Short mmCIF file of C-alpha atoms and ligand atoms in Angstrom, two decimals:
data_model
loop_
_atom_site.label_atom_id
_atom_site.label_comp_id
_atom_site.label_asym_id
_atom_site.label_seq_id
_atom_site.Cartn_x
_atom_site.Cartn_y
_atom_site.Cartn_z
CA MET A 1 58.00 -154.61 172.84
CA ILE A 2 55.05 -152.59 171.70
CA LYS A 3 55.24 -150.98 168.43
CA GLN A 4 55.96 -146.99 168.32
CA ASP A 5 53.33 -146.94 165.48
CA GLN A 6 49.53 -147.40 166.61
CA LEU A 7 46.80 -148.19 164.37
CA LEU A 8 43.02 -147.65 165.18
CA TRP A 9 41.18 -150.96 166.34
CA ILE A 10 37.96 -151.44 164.24
CA ASP A 11 35.86 -154.78 163.59
CA GLY A 12 38.59 -157.03 164.95
CA ARG A 13 41.59 -155.56 163.19
CA GLU A 14 44.16 -152.60 163.29
CA VAL A 15 43.28 -150.30 160.61
CA ALA A 16 44.62 -146.58 159.46
CA ALA A 17 42.63 -143.66 160.11
CA LEU A 18 40.36 -142.90 156.51
CA ASP A 19 42.34 -139.99 156.01
CA GLY A 20 45.64 -141.39 157.13
CA GLU A 21 45.93 -138.89 159.43
CA THR A 22 48.14 -139.28 163.04
CA LEU A 23 48.58 -137.68 166.20
CA GLU A 24 52.24 -137.69 168.29
CA VAL A 25 52.05 -138.73 171.84
CA GLU A 26 54.26 -136.78 173.89
CA ASN A 27 56.81 -138.09 176.97
CA PRO A 28 55.97 -135.58 179.45
CA ALA A 29 59.55 -136.83 181.38
CA THR A 30 61.50 -135.93 178.24
CA THR A 31 59.09 -133.91 175.70
CA GLN A 32 59.86 -135.98 172.97
CA THR A 33 57.75 -138.27 170.65
CA ALA A 34 56.85 -141.64 172.54
CA PHE A 35 54.13 -143.06 169.63
CA VAL A 36 52.53 -141.90 166.71
CA VAL A 37 49.16 -143.01 166.76
CA ALA A 38 46.46 -143.32 163.87
CA ARG A 39 43.84 -140.19 164.61
CA GLY A 40 40.51 -141.01 163.90
CA GLN A 41 37.95 -138.53 163.04
CA GLY A 42 34.03 -138.61 162.23
CA PRO A 43 34.33 -141.02 159.51
CA ASP A 44 36.39 -143.55 161.43
CA ILE A 45 33.85 -143.20 164.61
CA ASP A 46 30.97 -143.86 161.77
CA SER A 47 32.61 -147.11 160.87
CA ALA A 48 33.36 -148.14 164.24
CA VAL A 49 29.73 -147.57 165.10
CA ASP A 50 28.91 -149.57 162.02
CA ALA A 51 31.33 -152.48 163.29
CA ALA A 52 29.67 -152.53 166.69
CA ARG A 53 26.14 -151.95 165.68
CA ARG A 54 26.33 -155.15 163.11
CA ALA A 55 28.06 -156.97 166.06
CA HIS A 56 25.15 -156.06 168.46
CA ASP A 57 22.30 -156.80 165.90
CA HIS A 58 23.83 -159.66 163.99
CA GLY A 59 26.47 -161.08 166.06
CA PRO A 60 26.98 -164.04 168.51
CA TRP A 61 28.50 -161.66 171.16
CA PRO A 62 25.15 -160.49 172.98
CA ARG A 63 23.82 -164.24 172.47
CA MET A 64 26.59 -166.13 173.82
CA HIS A 65 26.01 -168.12 176.93
CA PRO A 66 27.12 -165.66 179.87
CA ARG A 67 29.65 -168.12 180.58
CA GLU A 68 31.29 -168.49 177.26
CA ARG A 69 31.70 -164.31 177.41
CA GLY A 70 33.03 -164.76 180.63
CA ARG A 71 35.66 -167.54 179.34
CA ILE A 72 36.97 -164.86 176.67
CA LEU A 73 36.75 -162.03 179.30
CA ARG A 74 39.25 -164.02 181.57
CA ALA A 75 41.27 -165.19 178.64
CA ALA A 76 41.99 -161.65 177.74
CA ALA A 77 42.81 -160.90 181.68
CA GLU A 78 45.40 -163.31 181.55
CA ILE A 79 46.87 -162.04 178.59
CA LEU A 80 47.10 -158.29 180.14
CA ARG A 81 48.54 -159.88 183.22
CA SER A 82 51.18 -161.38 181.26
CA ARG A 83 52.01 -158.01 179.31
CA LYS A 84 51.95 -155.74 182.75
CA GLU A 85 55.62 -154.81 182.22
CA SER A 86 55.35 -153.55 178.84
CA ILE A 87 51.85 -152.06 179.19
CA GLY A 88 53.61 -150.26 182.37
CA GLU A 89 56.18 -148.85 180.04
CA VAL A 90 53.43 -147.62 177.70
CA GLU A 91 51.68 -146.08 180.43
CA THR A 92 54.56 -144.25 182.12
CA ALA A 93 56.11 -142.83 178.59
CA CYS A 94 52.53 -141.47 177.94
CA VAL A 95 51.65 -140.32 181.45
CA GLY A 96 54.99 -139.73 183.37
CA ARG A 97 53.95 -141.71 186.41
CA PRO A 98 56.44 -144.10 187.97
CA LEU A 99 57.20 -147.15 186.12
CA ARG A 100 56.60 -149.26 189.52
CA GLU A 101 53.02 -147.66 190.03
CA MET A 102 52.08 -148.18 186.45
CA VAL A 103 52.94 -151.76 186.32
CA GLN A 104 51.26 -152.38 189.42
CA GLN A 105 48.30 -150.42 188.28
CA VAL A 106 48.16 -152.37 185.03
CA GLY A 107 48.34 -155.63 186.87
CA ARG A 108 45.37 -155.02 188.86
CA ALA A 109 43.22 -153.66 185.93
CA PRO A 110 42.26 -157.15 184.64
CA ASP A 111 40.61 -157.83 187.83
CA TRP A 112 37.89 -156.02 186.55
CA LEU A 113 37.44 -158.41 183.54
CA ASP A 114 37.35 -161.39 186.09
CA PHE A 115 35.35 -159.66 188.26
CA PHE A 116 32.35 -158.57 185.31
CA ALA A 117 32.84 -162.15 184.18
CA SER A 118 31.39 -163.76 187.70
CA VAL A 119 28.45 -161.00 187.70
CA ALA A 120 27.52 -162.04 184.27
CA GLU A 121 27.51 -165.95 184.91
CA THR A 122 26.16 -165.95 188.47
CA HIS A 123 23.50 -163.24 187.21
CA GLU A 124 19.72 -164.41 188.06
CA ASP A 125 16.90 -162.63 185.86
CA LEU A 126 13.69 -161.98 187.87
CA VAL A 127 10.21 -163.34 188.42
CA VAL A 128 7.94 -160.76 189.93
CA PRO A 129 4.34 -161.16 191.30
CA ALA A 130 2.13 -159.54 188.93
CA SER A 131 -1.43 -159.87 189.60
CA GLY A 132 -3.76 -162.29 187.79
CA GLU A 133 -2.97 -165.46 185.72
CA LEU A 134 0.03 -164.22 184.69
CA MET A 135 3.63 -164.89 184.77
CA ASN A 136 5.88 -162.20 184.62
CA TYR A 137 9.69 -162.70 184.35
CA VAL A 138 12.13 -159.79 183.62
CA ARG A 139 15.06 -160.40 181.98
CA ARG A 140 18.09 -158.14 181.65
CA VAL A 141 18.98 -157.39 178.02
CA PRO A 142 22.11 -155.54 176.43
CA LEU A 143 21.76 -151.84 175.92
CA GLY A 144 23.44 -152.20 172.32
CA VAL A 145 26.55 -150.24 171.45
CA VAL A 146 28.18 -148.36 174.51
CA GLY A 147 30.52 -145.31 173.57
CA ALA A 148 33.01 -144.79 176.13
CA ILE A 149 35.10 -141.37 176.13
CA THR A 150 38.24 -141.81 178.45
CA PRO A 151 40.65 -139.59 180.04
CA TRP A 152 44.34 -139.87 180.22
CA ASN A 153 45.38 -139.83 183.81
CA HIS A 154 44.80 -143.68 184.25
CA PRO A 155 44.49 -144.54 180.66
CA LEU A 156 43.89 -148.70 181.06
CA LEU A 157 41.96 -148.52 184.59
CA ILE A 158 39.72 -146.16 183.00
CA THR A 159 38.94 -147.53 179.93
CA MET A 160 38.67 -151.14 181.78
CA LYS A 161 36.05 -149.86 184.43
CA LYS A 162 33.72 -149.11 181.75
CA VAL A 163 34.69 -151.88 178.97
CA ALA A 164 34.50 -154.88 181.18
CA PRO A 165 30.87 -154.27 182.44
CA ALA A 166 29.41 -153.33 179.40
CA LEU A 167 30.96 -156.47 177.62
CA ALA A 168 30.16 -158.62 179.98
CA ALA A 169 26.62 -157.56 179.80
CA GLY A 170 26.79 -158.13 176.40
CA ASN A 171 27.05 -155.03 174.78
CA THR A 172 29.55 -153.81 171.84
CA THR A 173 31.98 -151.23 172.68
CA VAL A 174 33.32 -147.98 170.44
CA VAL A 175 36.18 -146.27 173.02
CA LYS A 176 37.50 -143.05 172.34
CA PRO A 177 40.62 -142.67 174.49
CA SER A 178 42.43 -139.53 175.40
CA GLU A 179 44.24 -138.13 172.66
CA VAL A 180 47.35 -138.06 175.24
CA ALA A 181 47.41 -141.61 176.29
CA PRO A 182 45.79 -143.90 173.82
CA VAL A 183 47.89 -146.74 173.63
CA ALA A 184 47.05 -148.81 176.51
CA PRO A 185 43.45 -148.65 175.85
CA LEU A 186 44.58 -150.27 171.97
CA GLU A 187 46.34 -152.80 173.81
CA LEU A 188 43.25 -153.81 175.45
CA ALA A 189 41.56 -154.30 172.32
CA ARG A 190 44.61 -156.25 171.53
CA ALA A 191 44.02 -158.55 174.32
CA LEU A 192 40.50 -158.78 173.89
CA VAL A 193 40.74 -159.95 170.05
CA GLU A 194 43.63 -162.32 170.85
CA ALA A 195 41.15 -163.97 173.49
CA GLY A 196 38.64 -164.44 170.93
CA ILE A 197 36.11 -161.52 170.79
CA PRO A 198 34.19 -161.64 167.80
CA ASP A 199 34.63 -158.84 165.58
CA GLY A 200 33.24 -155.73 166.13
CA VAL A 201 32.61 -156.16 169.78
CA ILE A 202 35.47 -154.02 170.88
CA ASN A 203 36.65 -150.92 168.92
CA VAL A 204 39.12 -148.51 169.79
CA VAL A 205 39.47 -145.06 168.06
CA PRO A 206 41.99 -142.71 169.54
CA GLY A 207 41.46 -139.19 168.44
CA PHE A 208 40.69 -135.68 169.73
CA GLY A 209 37.41 -134.86 171.73
CA THR A 210 36.85 -131.91 169.66
CA ASP A 211 36.12 -133.90 166.36
CA ALA A 212 36.41 -137.76 167.56
CA GLY A 213 34.76 -137.46 170.92
CA LYS A 214 32.04 -135.18 169.60
CA ALA A 215 31.05 -137.29 166.40
CA LEU A 216 30.65 -140.28 169.31
CA THR A 217 28.54 -138.29 171.42
CA GLU A 218 26.42 -137.00 168.92
CA HIS A 219 26.13 -140.28 166.84
CA ASP A 220 22.57 -141.84 166.24
CA ARG A 221 23.57 -145.10 166.46
CA ILE A 222 24.80 -145.77 169.97
CA ASP A 223 22.89 -146.61 172.86
CA ARG A 224 24.46 -145.23 175.87
CA ILE A 225 27.61 -142.93 176.26
CA ASP A 226 30.16 -143.27 179.27
CA LEU A 227 32.60 -140.14 180.10
CA THR A 228 35.39 -139.93 182.47
CA GLY A 229 36.95 -136.28 181.81
CA GLY A 230 36.54 -132.67 183.38
CA THR A 231 33.44 -131.40 184.32
CA GLU A 232 32.93 -128.80 181.67
CA THR A 233 33.29 -131.73 179.29
CA GLY A 234 30.64 -133.78 181.49
CA ARG A 235 28.36 -130.61 180.67
CA GLN A 236 29.19 -130.58 176.64
CA VAL A 237 28.55 -134.44 176.63
CA ALA A 238 25.44 -134.79 178.36
CA ALA A 239 24.21 -131.98 176.44
CA ALA A 240 24.77 -133.77 173.11
CA ALA A 241 23.70 -137.11 174.14
CA GLY A 242 20.55 -135.00 175.88
CA ARG A 243 19.32 -134.00 172.41
CA SER A 244 19.51 -137.61 170.98
CA LEU A 245 17.84 -139.00 174.53
CA ILE A 246 21.04 -141.38 175.04
CA PRO A 247 21.59 -142.15 178.85
CA VAL A 248 24.93 -140.40 180.10
CA GLN A 249 26.99 -141.99 182.68
CA ALA A 250 29.75 -139.40 183.54
CA GLU A 251 32.91 -139.70 186.11
CA LEU A 252 34.28 -135.95 186.35
CA GLY A 253 36.09 -133.73 188.45
CA GLY A 254 37.14 -133.49 192.21
CA LYS A 255 38.34 -131.63 194.91
CA ALA A 256 38.80 -134.26 197.56
CA PRO A 257 38.99 -133.03 201.57
CA VAL A 258 41.19 -134.90 204.12
CA LEU A 259 39.78 -134.57 207.12
CA ILE A 260 42.53 -135.12 209.93
CA PHE A 261 41.60 -135.18 213.41
CA ASP A 262 44.01 -134.60 216.61
CA ASP A 263 43.92 -138.10 217.87
CA VAL A 264 45.89 -139.39 214.73
CA PRO A 265 49.77 -139.63 215.64
CA ILE A 266 51.30 -136.71 213.19
CA ASP A 267 53.56 -139.03 211.57
CA VAL A 268 50.47 -141.31 210.59
CA ALA A 269 48.63 -138.42 209.27
CA VAL A 270 51.11 -136.70 207.33
CA ALA A 271 51.88 -140.33 206.00
CA GLY A 272 48.23 -140.45 204.92
CA ALA A 273 48.12 -136.85 203.72
CA THR A 274 51.17 -137.35 201.42
CA PHE A 275 49.64 -140.39 199.86
CA ALA A 276 46.50 -138.70 199.27
CA SER A 277 47.92 -135.61 198.02
CA PHE A 278 50.84 -136.27 195.45
CA VAL A 279 50.27 -140.01 194.14
CA ALA A 280 50.48 -139.58 190.23
CA SER A 281 51.51 -135.97 191.13
CA GLY A 282 48.41 -135.06 192.30
CA GLN A 283 46.66 -135.92 188.94
CA SER A 284 43.74 -138.12 190.03
CA CYS A 285 40.43 -136.95 190.48
CA ILE A 286 40.43 -138.27 193.61
CA ALA A 287 43.80 -136.66 195.01
CA GLY A 288 43.30 -135.24 198.39
CA THR A 289 43.85 -131.65 197.62
CA ARG A 290 42.09 -129.93 200.70
CA LEU A 291 43.84 -130.83 203.99
CA LEU A 292 41.64 -129.80 206.81
CA VAL A 293 43.20 -130.40 210.41
CA HIS A 294 42.27 -129.80 213.50
CA GLU A 295 43.38 -126.28 215.19
CA ARG A 296 44.99 -128.16 218.07
CA SER A 297 47.70 -130.06 215.63
CA ILE A 298 47.74 -128.05 212.65
CA ASP A 299 51.20 -126.47 213.23
CA ALA A 300 52.92 -129.95 214.39
CA PHE A 301 51.29 -131.22 210.94
CA VAL A 302 52.18 -128.39 208.69
CA GLU A 303 56.09 -128.33 209.99
CA LYS A 304 56.21 -132.23 209.30
CA LEU A 305 54.13 -132.27 206.06
CA VAL A 306 56.43 -129.60 204.33
CA GLU A 307 59.44 -131.62 205.98
CA ARG A 308 58.42 -134.93 204.51
CA THR A 309 56.87 -133.23 201.02
CA GLN A 310 60.68 -132.11 200.38
CA LEU A 311 61.76 -135.42 200.72
CA ILE A 312 59.67 -136.87 197.95
CA ARG A 313 61.79 -137.77 195.23
CA VAL A 314 60.96 -136.33 191.94
CA GLY A 315 63.00 -137.72 188.81
CA ASP A 316 62.39 -140.05 185.80
CA PRO A 317 59.58 -141.93 186.25
CA MET A 318 61.10 -145.14 184.48
CA GLN A 319 63.88 -145.32 187.21
CA PRO A 320 62.95 -147.37 190.16
CA GLU A 321 64.00 -144.77 192.78
CA ALA A 322 61.50 -141.97 191.26
CA GLN A 323 58.54 -141.66 193.72
CA MET A 324 56.70 -138.99 191.53
CA GLY A 325 57.19 -137.90 187.85
CA PRO A 326 56.36 -134.90 185.85
CA VAL A 327 52.73 -133.66 185.23
CA VAL A 328 51.30 -134.78 181.82
CA SER A 329 52.11 -131.79 179.61
CA GLN A 330 53.01 -128.20 179.45
CA ARG A 331 49.85 -126.63 179.07
CA GLN A 332 48.89 -128.64 182.54
CA LEU A 333 52.12 -127.27 183.96
CA ASP A 334 51.31 -123.96 182.89
CA ARG A 335 47.84 -124.33 184.29
CA ILE A 336 49.04 -125.55 187.66
CA LEU A 337 51.72 -122.75 188.23
CA ARG A 338 49.03 -119.89 187.13
CA LEU A 339 46.43 -121.27 190.00
CA VAL A 340 49.32 -121.27 192.55
CA GLU A 341 50.37 -117.73 191.36
CA SER A 342 46.72 -116.84 191.94
CA ALA A 343 46.78 -118.27 195.49
CA ARG A 344 50.00 -116.22 196.35
CA ALA A 345 48.16 -112.93 194.87
CA GLU A 346 45.51 -113.82 196.87
CA GLY A 347 47.33 -113.67 200.08
CA ALA A 348 47.94 -117.77 200.51
CA ARG A 349 51.35 -118.55 201.91
CA VAL A 350 53.17 -121.36 199.74
CA LEU A 351 55.57 -123.13 202.13
CA CYS A 352 56.97 -125.42 199.76
CA GLY A 353 57.17 -126.18 196.13
CA GLY A 354 55.27 -124.31 193.76
CA GLU A 355 57.72 -123.93 191.12
CA ARG A 356 58.91 -125.74 187.90
CA LEU A 357 62.03 -127.96 188.78
CA ALA A 358 65.09 -126.81 187.56
CA GLY A 359 68.62 -128.16 186.90
CA HIS A 360 70.15 -131.15 184.91
CA ALA A 361 67.83 -133.92 185.55
CA PHE A 362 64.39 -131.76 184.60
CA GLU A 363 65.75 -130.02 181.63
CA ARG A 364 62.88 -131.38 179.61
CA GLY A 365 60.42 -132.61 181.34
CA TYR A 366 57.11 -130.79 182.85
CA PHE A 367 58.31 -131.25 186.69
CA ILE A 368 56.71 -129.45 189.17
CA ALA A 369 57.95 -129.53 193.10
CA PRO A 370 55.19 -130.59 195.26
CA THR A 371 53.51 -127.84 196.81
CA VAL A 372 52.25 -127.28 200.43
CA ILE A 373 50.06 -123.75 200.88
CA THR A 374 48.68 -122.55 203.66
CA ASP A 375 46.37 -119.27 204.62
CA VAL A 376 44.07 -120.12 202.36
CA HIS A 377 39.83 -119.29 202.11
CA ARG A 378 36.96 -120.50 200.74
CA ASP A 379 36.97 -117.92 197.71
CA MET A 380 40.48 -118.72 196.44
CA ARG A 381 40.62 -120.08 192.93
CA ILE A 382 42.73 -122.60 194.46
CA MET A 383 40.13 -123.77 196.83
CA ARG A 384 37.25 -124.24 194.15
CA GLU A 385 39.20 -125.24 191.07
CA GLU A 386 40.24 -128.72 190.36
CA VAL A 387 44.17 -128.12 190.02
CA PHE A 388 45.28 -131.80 189.11
CA GLY A 389 49.13 -131.17 190.22
CA PRO A 390 50.78 -131.83 193.32
CA VAL A 391 49.22 -128.89 195.05
CA VAL A 392 47.65 -129.48 198.65
CA SER A 393 46.44 -126.63 200.94
CA VAL A 394 45.78 -127.01 204.44
CA GLN A 395 43.21 -125.27 206.52
CA PRO A 396 42.49 -125.67 210.44
CA PHE A 397 39.01 -126.77 211.85
CA ALA A 398 38.14 -126.13 215.30
CA ASP A 399 35.40 -129.20 215.71
CA GLU A 400 33.51 -131.36 213.87
CA ASP A 401 31.06 -129.41 212.68
CA GLU A 402 33.07 -127.00 211.51
CA ALA A 403 35.12 -130.06 209.84
CA VAL A 404 31.94 -131.33 207.93
CA ALA A 405 31.02 -127.76 206.61
CA LEU A 406 34.44 -127.11 205.01
CA ALA A 407 34.47 -130.53 203.19
CA ASN A 408 31.16 -129.92 202.10
CA ASP A 409 32.52 -126.45 200.71
CA ALA A 410 32.75 -127.44 197.27
CA ASP A 411 31.24 -127.79 193.89
CA PHE A 412 32.51 -131.54 193.64
CA GLY A 413 31.58 -134.56 195.79
CA LEU A 414 33.54 -137.73 194.26
CA GLY A 415 36.00 -138.52 197.14
CA ALA A 416 36.83 -137.80 200.64
CA ALA A 417 38.76 -139.27 203.60
CA VAL A 418 38.44 -139.05 207.43
CA TRP A 419 41.41 -139.98 209.55
CA THR A 420 40.82 -140.45 213.24
CA GLN A 421 40.84 -143.22 215.76
CA ASP A 422 37.69 -142.28 217.31
CA LEU A 423 35.51 -145.22 215.66
CA THR A 424 32.14 -143.72 216.18
CA ARG A 425 33.35 -140.16 214.69
CA ALA A 426 34.90 -141.98 212.08
CA HIS A 427 31.37 -143.36 210.84
CA VAL A 428 29.23 -140.27 211.91
CA VAL A 429 31.56 -137.47 210.02
CA ALA A 430 31.69 -139.96 207.20
CA HIS A 431 28.26 -140.31 206.84
CA ARG A 432 27.62 -135.99 207.06
CA ILE A 433 29.94 -135.83 204.09
CA ARG A 434 28.38 -135.48 200.65
CA SER A 435 30.65 -137.67 198.69
CA GLY A 436 30.55 -140.73 196.32
CA THR A 437 33.10 -142.38 198.38
CA VAL A 438 34.76 -142.11 201.74
CA TRP A 439 37.69 -143.77 203.24
CA ILE A 440 38.28 -144.03 206.91
CA ASN A 441 41.69 -143.62 207.68
CA ASP A 442 43.04 -144.37 204.37
CA HIS A 443 42.88 -142.74 200.48
CA HIS A 444 42.58 -143.98 196.64
CA ARG A 445 41.58 -147.69 197.28
CA ILE A 446 39.26 -149.02 194.56
CA ASP A 447 37.85 -152.06 193.84
CA PRO A 448 35.54 -153.55 190.98
CA ALA A 449 33.03 -154.58 193.28
CA SER A 450 33.08 -151.14 194.97
CA PRO A 451 30.41 -148.38 193.61
CA TRP A 452 32.44 -145.65 192.41
CA GLY A 453 30.67 -142.23 191.25
CA GLY A 454 30.59 -138.74 192.11
CA PHE A 455 28.16 -136.45 193.97
CA LYS A 456 27.30 -132.95 193.05
CA ASP A 457 29.39 -131.32 189.82
CA SER A 458 31.77 -134.88 190.14
CA GLY A 459 29.30 -137.15 187.78
CA ILE A 460 26.03 -139.02 187.08
CA GLY A 461 25.75 -142.55 187.89
CA SER A 462 28.36 -144.90 189.39
CA GLU A 463 30.89 -147.40 188.02
CA ASN A 464 31.55 -150.84 189.47
CA GLY A 465 29.77 -153.19 191.31
CA VAL A 466 26.52 -155.22 190.47
CA GLU A 467 24.63 -152.05 190.14
CA ALA A 468 26.98 -150.59 187.35
CA PHE A 469 26.17 -153.84 185.78
CA ASN A 470 22.68 -153.56 186.10
CA ASP A 471 23.01 -150.33 184.25
CA TYR A 472 24.66 -151.79 181.03
CA THR A 473 21.37 -153.59 180.69
CA ALA A 474 17.83 -152.94 179.98
CA ALA A 475 15.02 -154.46 182.11
CA GLN A 476 12.80 -156.56 179.43
CA SER A 477 9.14 -157.76 181.13
CA VAL A 478 7.83 -160.82 179.65
CA LEU A 479 4.08 -161.58 180.46
CA VAL A 480 2.85 -164.93 180.16
CA ASN A 481 -1.00 -165.55 180.27
CA LEU A 482 -1.46 -168.65 182.29
CA SER A 483 -5.22 -168.98 182.15
CA ARG A 484 -6.72 -171.69 180.62
CA THR A 485 -10.34 -169.77 180.16
CA PRO A 486 -10.43 -168.47 176.49
CA PHE A 487 -11.28 -164.94 176.05
CA ASP A 488 -12.49 -162.47 173.48
CA TRP A 489 -12.23 -158.77 174.53
CA PHE A 490 -14.59 -157.26 172.36
CA GLY A 491 -16.73 -160.50 171.67
CA SER A 492 -18.35 -161.39 174.84
CA SER A 493 -20.26 -159.70 177.53
CA GLU A 494 -18.26 -161.27 180.15
CA GLU A 495 -16.72 -158.67 182.84
CA LEU A 496 -13.53 -157.18 181.94
CA ARG A 497 -10.59 -159.12 183.34
CA TYR A 498 -8.06 -156.87 182.03
CA SER A 499 -8.69 -153.28 182.96
P1 NAD B 1 39.26 -134.08 179.30
O1 NAD B 1 37.67 -133.72 179.96
O2 NAD B 1 39.88 -133.05 179.02
O3 NAD B 1 39.21 -135.18 178.37
C1 NAD B 1 38.17 -136.42 178.78
C2 NAD B 1 38.03 -137.32 177.52
O4 NAD B 1 36.74 -136.37 176.91
C3 NAD B 1 39.08 -137.30 176.32
O5 NAD B 1 39.17 -138.40 175.71
C4 NAD B 1 38.60 -135.96 175.35
O6 NAD B 1 39.20 -136.14 174.07
C5 NAD B 1 37.18 -136.13 175.34
N1 NAD B 1 36.49 -134.81 175.10
C6 NAD B 1 36.87 -133.68 175.51
N2 NAD B 1 36.13 -132.95 175.03
C7 NAD B 1 34.97 -133.49 174.44
C8 NAD B 1 34.09 -132.81 173.89
N3 NAD B 1 33.39 -131.83 173.96
N4 NAD B 1 33.07 -133.93 173.28
C9 NAD B 1 33.57 -135.35 173.67
N5 NAD B 1 34.68 -135.87 174.22
C10 NAD B 1 35.40 -135.16 174.63
O7 NAD B 1 39.70 -134.73 180.73
P2 NAD B 1 41.37 -135.19 180.89
O8 NAD B 1 42.01 -134.06 180.95
O9 NAD B 1 41.54 -136.09 180.10
O10 NAD B 1 41.11 -135.88 182.49
C11 NAD B 1 41.55 -135.23 183.83
C12 NAD B 1 39.92 -135.16 184.25
O11 NAD B 1 39.10 -136.26 184.33
C13 NAD B 1 39.85 -134.42 185.42
O12 NAD B 1 38.72 -133.77 185.67
C14 NAD B 1 39.62 -135.73 186.45
O13 NAD B 1 39.22 -135.23 187.88
C15 NAD B 1 38.55 -136.30 185.68
N6 NAD B 1 38.60 -138.05 186.06
C16 NAD B 1 37.56 -137.94 186.46
C17 NAD B 1 37.49 -139.50 187.44
C18 NAD B 1 36.36 -140.27 187.90
O14 NAD B 1 36.35 -141.26 188.37
N7 NAD B 1 35.43 -139.14 188.54
C19 NAD B 1 38.96 -140.44 187.11
C20 NAD B 1 39.71 -139.89 186.11
C21 NAD B 1 39.81 -138.28 185.70
#
């Protein structure tokens, strides 16, 4: 059983906020308080950064053999796996996504600890061919203290994508999880501490972006900031970090296109499209929100899509039969419905959904009927802005060129999908899309080995894979003089050898 009252994790211990403040986490399916969590602010961030700084500058973690670090990370992975049911329940209570999906996601998240443990254990430093009688080796050293700011939509998984490589590379961390869903990240800290991670290496301080998040971003004793969140937050965080010359990695918003060619059987295309669009009530940065369908098959596709969308079982996310839960908050619900209204006002047709669900089962939560919209054009707000809800638009295209042009007609470039049975077209079209990830005949797949990052306004840098591990290190070049000839730069008339 996970406690309803949660504290901060600082320096290997659970502590209350310095001023005793708390915040309430609302269950979006019931609107009741699910957890009361200590609310960190500037002074709590200071004490977490102090702990992380001490652990980095004087503690054993950065100096530990990578196999020993790996052993602790793998032990934490096992602890989390053994708790996937209870942490899955926490996630569902905080974000409203169906329990069966959250248990699966929580069960997958520890793979990041295993993968980055392996990367650290097998990492080899370089010897580079410097000229002269020199041996030049290049070590990869930890950056120091990494500040991580995470969103509410995949609370444990996204925290893990940052913490696992940062720790494996020998850094220490301060995590500021979303105020909306901070409990699973706190459970990650607990698992790492139980696995034997030294004090101060992992610190988790829930709080609001405007105080705790800002304090972390503007802190002068951190060495890097990692954010996953909205694009506007990304601009603010990058600007603040830029002032102190702290490198920023940012995973931001998306507006993923799904290109469906007319050689795909309608049933397959519709199953793919509903998976892309409506998983997690569409509250995913890579949700397939723009369905681009070949004009020859669009009518049959739309008819089947509406039929299938209306069959999605929306309901209490704790129940195994629920396929879709509520959206996360009243604020999100209002924003989504406002965007649907704006589309209507601008001439779009809402074929199904587009409203809050009413009736007994939906009395209290933030439930929206999954929504399909047609007759859209590029200038509508619904086509430009991230909706972050169960709303999808459908647009026709005449040929490959038009499909690519429509797909690229967005400020974002995070995820995209191409559905076709034509092997050549699948690859050629994928290569023409300006987006960090492209799925062919699939969507949403992610792996710790697979780079993940956004083009355009979707972010800076990328997560996952060996490259991400290297990004949590700095290259230190060590040059060794191998010459047996003594030299005196100022004392002899010998030809200068080191010019
Ligand atoms: P958000 O931007 O509101 O908040 C994200 C985090 O930033 C939270 O912890 C918040 O407290 C903090 N924050 C907000 N303002 C801040 C500031 N000025 N300084 C420092 N911290 C601040 O985003 P959200 O609503 O939690 O999450 C949804 C957004 O995240 C969507 O835009 C979605 O596309 C994006 N997202 C992107 C990815 C990706 O991999 N690219 C993955 C998941 C979510």
